[in-house]
């Protein structure tokens, strides 16, 4: 019995359609690796098949499934079954590579398909009946937490230089013990190839790496090998990054990729702008990083001052600055002042400024610059007063703003 079929009627239907009548289909890659190492069943399941894309499409339609040609030039058809998507890719062999992409031909050889994959732990197959097919000793590596290239590491990296980053990303996510020595040596030897990669691909790998369980120690190894600065375009603050991961753990917070990137590489707005360009960040991500620049809240501030800071900055920016400041402070992880400050954004309901333009128009102001100035003065006075809600206090604030 295939353990990945449990509770997945759609997957069973896809395999039933493809794994018959002269063609084979097997589950491949991450879903098999994660099941084998006890990480549970992933939501996404990939399938490799001997059938050509047009045959996959024909069989899917005949079985009442919906095929979508999401990557037809690479041999991939996404088959929708029971509302779930399954990427089905024809076995391939690399004909030509240039360090960024490969020209492939379709094949029918499972050993050739396994041999073109990057790491041994990613070249595991599970048949429809539940048989594990391991052609590169990947099962032992997966169970040992050993991220090892298939074949010569230099050759595999030169086929696609992104594999340098994938080496560190997979080690951070699945590795135990030290990095594979041959893989690390090859990565350092081929580091100039990182400059040939698209920034979008680099971003995708880095954002996954920095939230992985062993991100801190893995980034330290990247830094020591001289591979972190070329990716970030600047020196990385690995110490602050590492401390932030400890703070998050102590507070029971999930890792946040943008915040962690800020801890690693942002000290000022110019850093945020450089990362926007260097990693092709979205506008929202870059703006969030830029908001890290400037003063940070601190436990020494009175509660009123902390809440004023939070109101002006907003929850996300306040919490980002507070957590990173906590990480840089050197304070103990159980420091009550820093812990209270770090969770203030989540626990305090942000008040809404109760005075509106209509309140000042009713007091004789007309729309225009003077009205806008009065509103700003009133809001600042309201903040300084501790966010009062009583009618008498608000009346005094409004009169003061006009006068």
Short mmCIF file of C-alpha atoms in Angstrom, two decimals:
data_model
loop_
_atom_site.label_atom_id
_atom_site.label_comp_id
_atom_site.label_asym_id
_atom_site.label_seq_id
_atom_site.Cartn_x
_atom_site.Cartn_y
_atom_site.Cartn_z
CA UNK A 1 0.00 0.00 0.00
CA UNK A 2 1.34 3.43 -0.93
CA UNK A 3 1.24 5.55 2.28
CA UNK A 4 0.98 8.79 0.27
CA UNK A 5 -2.33 7.69 -1.23
CA UNK A 6 -4.11 7.68 2.14
CA UNK A 7 -6.75 10.40 2.12
CA UNK A 8 -5.82 11.39 -1.44
CA UNK A 9 -8.40 9.94 -3.82
CA UNK A 10 -7.31 12.39 -6.50
CA UNK A 11 -3.72 11.14 -6.42
CA UNK A 12 -4.92 7.56 -6.70
CA UNK A 13 -6.98 8.49 -9.78
CA UNK A 14 -4.00 10.18 -11.46
CA UNK A 15 -1.73 7.20 -10.86
CA UNK A 16 -4.44 4.79 -11.99
CA UNK A 17 -4.68 6.66 -15.28
CA UNK A 18 -0.95 6.94 -15.94
CA UNK A 19 0.60 3.82 -14.45
CA UNK A 20 -0.76 1.24 -16.88
CA UNK A 21 -0.88 0.09 -20.50
CA UNK A 22 2.83 0.33 -21.22
CA UNK A 23 3.54 3.51 -19.25
CA UNK A 24 4.85 3.98 -15.70
CA UNK A 25 4.21 6.75 -13.19
CA UNK A 26 5.80 7.25 -9.78
CA UNK A 27 5.66 9.85 -7.03
CA UNK A 28 9.00 11.65 -6.92
CA UNK A 29 11.02 14.15 -4.94
CA UNK A 30 9.98 16.12 -1.90
CA UNK A 31 6.86 14.18 -0.99
CA UNK A 32 8.83 10.92 -0.90
CA UNK A 33 11.75 12.48 0.97
CA UNK A 34 9.52 14.06 3.62
CA UNK A 35 7.53 10.85 4.14
CA UNK A 36 10.72 8.80 4.42
CA UNK A 37 12.23 11.14 7.03
CA UNK A 38 9.07 11.31 9.12
CA UNK A 39 8.18 14.90 8.27
CA UNK A 40 4.64 14.00 7.29
CA UNK A 41 2.90 14.21 3.96
CA UNK A 42 3.38 17.39 1.95
CA UNK A 43 0.46 19.19 0.38
CA UNK A 44 2.18 19.15 -3.01
CA UNK A 45 2.95 15.85 -4.70
CA UNK A 46 4.93 15.57 -7.93
CA UNK A 47 4.73 12.66 -10.34
CA UNK A 48 7.27 11.45 -12.89
CA UNK A 49 6.12 9.38 -15.85
CA UNK A 50 7.36 7.68 -18.97
CA UNK A 51 4.35 9.01 -20.87
CA UNK A 52 4.85 12.02 -23.15
CA UNK A 53 2.92 15.21 -22.28
CA UNK A 54 0.32 14.64 -25.00
CA UNK A 55 -0.30 11.12 -23.70
CA UNK A 56 -0.61 12.44 -20.14
CA UNK A 57 -3.16 14.93 -21.40
CA UNK A 58 -5.10 12.27 -23.34
CA UNK A 59 -5.23 9.89 -20.40
CA UNK A 60 -6.23 12.60 -17.96
CA UNK A 61 -9.17 13.63 -20.13
CA UNK A 62 -10.21 10.01 -20.61
CA UNK A 63 -10.19 9.52 -16.82
CA UNK A 64 -12.38 12.57 -16.26
CA UNK A 65 -9.51 14.67 -14.92
CA UNK A 66 -8.48 18.18 -15.93
CA UNK A 67 -5.04 18.59 -17.55
CA UNK A 68 -3.42 22.05 -17.59
CA UNK A 69 -0.25 22.59 -19.71
CA UNK A 70 1.62 24.58 -17.05
CA UNK A 71 5.13 23.72 -18.29
CA UNK A 72 4.59 21.81 -21.47
CA UNK A 73 7.97 22.83 -22.95
CA UNK A 74 9.63 21.12 -19.98
CA UNK A 75 7.31 18.15 -20.12
CA UNK A 76 5.04 19.19 -17.25
CA UNK A 77 1.27 18.90 -17.22
CA UNK A 78 -0.64 19.79 -14.05
CA UNK A 79 -3.50 17.35 -13.59
CA UNK A 80 -6.40 18.49 -11.41
CA UNK A 81 -8.08 15.60 -9.57
CA UNK A 82 -10.64 15.92 -6.79
CA UNK A 83 -9.82 19.62 -6.65
CA UNK A 84 -6.09 19.02 -6.04
CA UNK A 85 -3.28 19.82 -8.52
CA UNK A 86 -0.57 17.26 -9.29
CA UNK A 87 2.43 18.17 -11.43
CA UNK A 88 3.14 15.34 -13.85
CA UNK A 89 6.48 15.53 -15.67
CA UNK A 90 7.82 13.24 -18.37
CA UNK A 91 11.20 11.61 -17.69
CA UNK A 92 13.98 13.80 -19.06
CA UNK A 93 17.65 13.81 -19.92
CA UNK A 94 19.81 16.94 -20.11
CA UNK A 95 21.33 17.50 -23.53
CA UNK A 96 22.96 20.88 -22.96
CA UNK A 97 23.37 23.19 -19.94
CA UNK A 98 24.75 26.72 -19.58
CA UNK A 99 24.76 27.28 -15.82
CA UNK A 100 21.26 28.75 -15.78
CA UNK A 101 19.01 26.43 -17.76
CA UNK A 102 19.13 23.09 -19.52
CA UNK A 103 17.99 21.84 -22.89
CA UNK A 104 16.32 18.50 -22.33
CA UNK A 105 14.91 15.62 -24.29
CA UNK A 106 12.21 13.30 -23.07
CA UNK A 107 13.20 9.77 -22.20
CA UNK A 108 12.05 6.53 -20.64
CA UNK A 109 15.01 5.74 -18.41
CA UNK A 110 14.47 6.05 -14.69
CA UNK A 111 18.23 5.94 -13.95
CA UNK A 112 18.81 8.81 -16.39
CA UNK A 113 15.97 10.82 -14.84
CA UNK A 114 17.37 10.25 -11.34
CA UNK A 115 20.87 11.13 -12.51
CA UNK A 116 19.88 14.60 -13.73
CA UNK A 117 18.45 15.65 -10.36
CA UNK A 118 20.52 17.68 -7.92
CA UNK A 119 20.74 15.85 -4.57
CA UNK A 120 20.42 12.18 -3.77
CA UNK A 121 17.59 12.84 -1.31
CA UNK A 122 15.56 14.44 -4.13
CA UNK A 123 15.87 11.47 -6.49
CA UNK A 124 13.62 9.06 -4.62
CA UNK A 125 10.57 7.47 -6.23
CA UNK A 126 7.54 5.73 -4.75
CA UNK A 127 5.52 3.42 -6.99
CA UNK A 128 1.75 3.19 -7.01
CA UNK A 129 1.99 0.03 -4.88
CA UNK A 130 4.26 1.69 -2.30
CA UNK A 131 7.67 0.38 -3.38
CA UNK A 132 10.54 2.80 -2.69
CA UNK A 133 12.83 3.07 -5.72
CA UNK A 134 16.26 4.43 -4.79
CA UNK A 135 18.80 4.52 -7.63
CA UNK A 136 21.40 6.84 -6.04
CA UNK A 137 21.50 5.85 -2.35
CA UNK A 138 19.29 8.80 -1.54
CA UNK A 139 17.32 7.07 1.21
CA UNK A 140 20.39 6.66 3.43
CA UNK A 141 21.39 10.28 2.83
CA UNK A 142 17.89 11.55 3.59
CA UNK A 143 17.69 9.62 6.85
CA UNK A 144 21.18 10.77 7.87
CA UNK A 145 20.47 14.42 7.00
CA UNK A 146 23.26 14.41 4.43
CA UNK A 147 22.78 16.76 1.47
CA UNK A 148 24.94 15.20 -1.24
CA UNK A 149 25.13 15.92 -4.94
CA UNK A 150 24.45 13.14 -7.42
CA UNK A 151 27.75 12.58 -9.20
CA UNK A 152 30.54 15.16 -9.42
CA UNK A 153 29.56 18.30 -7.41
CA UNK A 154 31.51 20.61 -9.76
CA UNK A 155 29.72 19.24 -12.79
CA UNK A 156 26.30 19.46 -11.16
CA UNK A 157 26.87 23.06 -10.03
CA UNK A 158 28.11 24.16 -13.44
CA UNK A 159 24.93 22.79 -14.97
CA UNK A 160 22.97 25.28 -12.85
CA UNK A 161 24.74 27.64 -10.46
CA UNK A 162 21.57 28.00 -8.42
CA UNK A 163 22.54 24.65 -6.95
CA UNK A 164 25.06 26.49 -4.77
CA UNK A 165 22.18 28.19 -2.96
CA UNK A 166 20.09 25.03 -3.04
CA UNK A 167 22.93 23.21 -1.28
CA UNK A 168 22.75 25.62 1.64
CA UNK A 169 18.96 25.83 1.59
CA UNK A 170 18.52 22.07 1.74
CA UNK A 171 21.19 21.76 4.40
CA UNK A 172 19.36 24.38 6.49
CA UNK A 173 16.08 22.53 6.04
CA UNK A 174 17.11 18.86 6.13
CA UNK A 175 20.76 18.62 7.08
CA UNK A 176 22.29 17.22 10.24
CA UNK A 177 25.94 17.54 11.10
CA UNK A 178 28.42 19.40 8.89
CA UNK A 179 27.94 20.27 5.25
CA UNK A 180 29.16 17.66 2.80
CA UNK A 181 32.82 18.57 2.32
CA UNK A 182 32.97 17.85 -1.41
CA UNK A 183 29.81 19.87 -2.02
CA UNK A 184 31.07 22.86 -0.01
CA UNK A 185 34.43 22.85 -1.76
CA UNK A 186 32.74 22.79 -5.16
CA UNK A 187 30.39 25.61 -4.15
CA UNK A 188 33.29 27.84 -3.16
CA UNK A 189 35.21 26.94 -6.30
CA UNK A 190 32.26 27.89 -8.52
CA UNK A 191 30.97 30.93 -6.62
CA UNK A 192 31.55 33.34 -9.53
CA UNK A 193 28.64 31.58 -11.23
CA UNK A 194 26.22 33.14 -8.75
CA UNK A 195 26.49 36.38 -10.70
CA UNK A 196 24.98 34.71 -13.76
CA UNK A 197 21.72 33.84 -12.05
CA UNK A 198 18.50 35.80 -12.30
CA UNK A 199 17.79 37.77 -9.15
CA UNK A 200 14.31 36.26 -8.99
CA UNK A 201 15.71 32.75 -8.66
CA UNK A 202 18.20 33.87 -6.03
CA UNK A 203 15.43 35.56 -4.05
CA UNK A 204 13.26 32.44 -4.09
CA UNK A 205 16.05 30.30 -2.65
CA UNK A 206 17.16 32.83 -0.04
CA UNK A 207 13.65 33.47 1.28
CA UNK A 208 13.24 29.72 1.82
CA UNK A 209 16.70 29.33 3.34
CA UNK A 210 16.35 32.04 5.99
CA UNK A 211 13.23 30.47 7.54
CA UNK A 212 14.61 26.92 7.60
CA UNK A 213 15.31 25.26 10.98
CA UNK A 214 19.10 25.49 10.71
CA UNK A 215 19.20 28.83 8.93
CA UNK A 216 21.46 30.61 11.44
CA UNK A 217 24.30 28.11 11.45
CA UNK A 218 24.00 27.56 7.70
CA UNK A 219 24.27 31.30 6.97
CA UNK A 220 27.31 31.40 9.22
CA UNK A 221 28.88 28.68 7.07
CA UNK A 222 27.96 30.57 3.90
CA UNK A 223 29.53 33.70 5.34
CA UNK A 224 32.71 31.90 6.37
CA UNK A 225 32.98 30.46 2.86
CA UNK A 226 32.63 33.91 1.30
CA UNK A 227 29.32 33.08 -0.33
CA UNK A 228 26.88 35.26 1.62
CA UNK A 229 28.08 38.76 0.67
CA UNK A 230 27.92 38.07 -3.10
CA UNK A 231 24.28 37.03 -2.70
CA UNK A 232 23.23 39.96 -0.50
CA UNK A 233 25.43 42.54 -2.18
CA UNK A 234 26.79 43.50 1.25
CA UNK A 235 28.16 41.89 4.39
CA UNK A 236 25.57 39.95 6.35
CA UNK A 237 24.97 40.48 10.07
CA UNK A 238 24.90 36.80 10.93
CA UNK A 239 25.15 37.43 14.68
CA UNK A 240 21.96 39.53 14.78
CA UNK A 241 20.21 37.01 12.53
CA UNK A 242 21.15 34.15 14.81
CA UNK A 243 20.04 36.02 17.91
CA UNK A 244 16.72 36.92 16.26
CA UNK A 245 16.00 33.24 15.64
CA UNK A 246 16.57 32.62 19.36
CA UNK A 247 14.26 35.51 20.28
CA UNK A 248 11.52 34.17 17.99
CA UNK A 249 11.83 30.72 19.52
CA UNK A 250 11.76 32.08 23.07
CA UNK A 251 8.60 34.04 22.31
CA UNK A 252 6.93 31.19 20.42
CA UNK A 253 6.85 33.17 17.16
CA UNK A 254 6.96 31.64 13.72
CA UNK A 255 9.92 32.64 11.53
CA UNK A 256 9.20 35.58 9.24
CA UNK A 257 11.32 35.78 6.07
CA UNK A 258 11.19 39.56 5.57
CA UNK A 259 11.98 40.33 9.21
CA UNK A 260 14.83 37.85 9.18
CA UNK A 261 16.19 39.37 5.97
CA UNK A 262 16.08 42.76 7.68
CA UNK A 263 18.04 41.46 10.65
CA UNK A 264 20.60 39.95 8.29
CA UNK A 265 21.15 42.81 5.88
CA UNK A 266 19.40 46.10 6.77
CA UNK A 267 20.82 48.92 8.87
CA UNK A 268 19.47 51.85 6.87
CA UNK A 269 17.08 52.72 4.06
CA UNK A 270 19.86 52.42 1.50
CA UNK A 271 20.27 48.76 2.44
CA UNK A 272 16.58 48.14 1.89
CA UNK A 273 16.69 49.79 -1.53
CA UNK A 274 19.76 47.79 -2.54
CA UNK A 275 18.04 44.56 -1.54
CA UNK A 276 14.94 45.58 -3.51
CA UNK A 277 17.08 45.70 -6.64
CA UNK A 278 19.48 42.90 -5.78
CA UNK A 279 16.81 40.34 -4.87
CA UNK A 280 13.93 41.75 -6.90
CA UNK A 281 11.83 42.20 -3.78
CA UNK A 282 8.22 43.26 -4.05
CA UNK A 283 7.34 46.85 -3.20
CA UNK A 284 5.66 45.70 0.01
CA UNK A 285 8.73 43.74 1.09
CA UNK A 286 11.09 46.61 0.31
CA UNK A 287 8.90 49.13 2.12
CA UNK A 288 8.76 46.87 5.16
CA UNK A 289 12.55 46.63 5.18
CA UNK A 290 12.89 50.40 4.76
CA UNK A 291 10.64 50.84 7.82
CA UNK A 292 13.34 49.14 9.91
CA UNK A 293 15.56 52.20 9.58
CA UNK A 294 15.42 54.78 12.35
CA UNK A 295 15.00 54.55 16.12
CA UNK A 296 13.59 51.43 17.70
CA UNK A 297 11.35 51.11 20.77
CA UNK A 298 13.06 50.09 23.99
CA UNK A 299 11.98 48.83 27.44
CA UNK A 300 13.30 52.05 28.98
CA UNK A 301 10.41 53.94 27.39
CA UNK A 302 7.36 54.36 29.58
CA UNK A 303 4.23 52.42 28.64
CA UNK A 304 2.63 55.56 27.31
CA UNK A 305 5.62 56.22 25.09
CA UNK A 306 5.70 52.64 23.83
CA UNK A 307 2.04 52.80 22.85
CA UNK A 308 2.52 56.14 21.13
CA UNK A 309 5.42 54.64 19.18
CA UNK A 310 3.28 51.65 18.23
CA UNK A 311 0.36 53.80 17.14
CA UNK A 312 2.55 55.94 14.90
CA UNK A 313 4.44 53.04 13.34
CA UNK A 314 1.73 50.41 13.03
CA UNK A 315 1.82 46.85 14.31
CA UNK A 316 4.12 45.23 11.78
CA UNK A 317 6.85 47.87 11.74
CA UNK A 318 6.78 48.20 15.52
CA UNK A 319 7.12 44.48 16.07
CA UNK A 320 9.87 44.16 13.46
CA UNK A 321 11.90 46.94 15.06
CA UNK A 322 11.25 45.69 18.58
CA UNK A 323 12.29 42.11 17.83
CA UNK A 324 15.44 43.10 15.98
CA UNK A 325 16.34 45.62 18.70
CA UNK A 326 15.83 42.85 21.27
CA UNK A 327 18.17 40.64 19.23
CA UNK A 328 20.84 43.36 19.11
CA UNK A 329 20.48 44.39 22.75
CA UNK A 330 22.40 41.50 24.26
CA UNK A 331 19.64 41.11 26.86
CA UNK A 332 18.77 37.69 28.20
CA UNK A 333 16.00 35.87 26.38
CA UNK A 334 13.87 35.93 29.55
CA UNK A 335 14.26 39.69 30.05
CA UNK A 336 10.77 40.80 31.05
CA UNK A 337 11.03 44.32 29.64
CA UNK A 338 12.09 43.21 26.18
CA UNK A 339 9.59 40.36 26.11
CA UNK A 340 6.71 42.67 27.03
CA UNK A 341 7.81 45.16 24.39
CA UNK A 342 8.11 42.48 21.71
CA UNK A 343 4.57 41.20 22.22
CA UNK A 344 2.93 44.60 22.77
CA UNK A 345 2.00 44.94 19.11
CA UNK A 346 0.02 41.72 19.16
CA UNK A 347 -1.68 42.29 22.49
CA UNK A 348 -2.67 45.95 22.48
CA UNK A 349 -5.74 46.90 20.39
CA UNK A 350 -4.74 49.92 18.32
CA UNK A 351 -7.15 52.80 19.01
CA UNK A 352 -8.82 54.75 16.22
CA UNK A 353 -8.54 58.55 16.26
CA UNK A 354 -12.12 59.58 17.13
CA UNK A 355 -12.10 63.13 15.71
CA UNK A 356 -12.94 63.61 12.06
CA UNK A 357 -12.93 66.51 9.61
CA UNK A 358 -16.66 66.95 10.17
CA UNK A 359 -16.03 67.68 13.85
CA UNK A 360 -13.87 70.65 12.94
CA UNK A 361 -16.15 71.87 10.16
CA UNK A 362 -18.94 71.92 12.74
CA UNK A 363 -16.68 74.17 14.83
CA UNK A 364 -16.36 76.69 12.00
CA UNK A 365 -13.36 75.51 9.96
CA UNK A 366 -13.70 75.23 6.21
CA UNK A 367 -12.11 72.51 4.07
CA UNK A 368 -8.54 73.39 3.18
CA UNK A 369 -5.01 73.54 4.64
CA UNK A 370 -6.17 74.95 7.98
CA UNK A 371 -8.51 71.98 8.47
CA UNK A 372 -5.73 69.51 7.71
CA UNK A 373 -3.40 71.27 10.14
CA UNK A 374 -6.02 71.21 12.88
CA UNK A 375 -6.59 67.47 12.40
CA UNK A 376 -2.85 66.76 12.66
CA UNK A 377 -2.50 68.89 15.79
CA UNK A 378 -5.50 67.22 17.36
CA UNK A 379 -4.22 63.72 16.65
CA UNK A 380 -0.81 64.52 18.12
CA UNK A 381 -2.43 65.98 21.22
CA UNK A 382 -4.67 62.90 21.50
CA UNK A 383 -1.64 60.61 21.31
CA UNK A 384 0.25 62.63 23.91
CA UNK A 385 -2.77 62.54 26.20
CA UNK A 386 -2.82 58.73 26.10
CA UNK A 387 -5.64 58.16 23.57
CA UNK A 388 -8.59 59.44 25.63
CA UNK A 389 -12.12 58.63 24.52
CA UNK A 390 -14.18 60.83 26.85
CA UNK A 391 -16.23 63.66 25.36
CA UNK A 392 -14.75 66.32 27.65
CA UNK A 393 -11.16 65.37 26.83
CA UNK A 394 -11.88 65.28 23.10
CA UNK A 395 -13.60 68.66 23.25
CA UNK A 396 -10.53 70.14 24.88
CA UNK A 397 -8.24 68.60 22.27
CA UNK A 398 -10.39 69.94 19.42
CA UNK A 399 -10.49 73.46 20.88
CA UNK A 400 -6.74 73.42 21.41
CA UNK A 401 -6.09 72.33 17.84
CA UNK A 402 -8.20 75.17 16.43
CA UNK A 403 -6.96 77.87 18.73
#
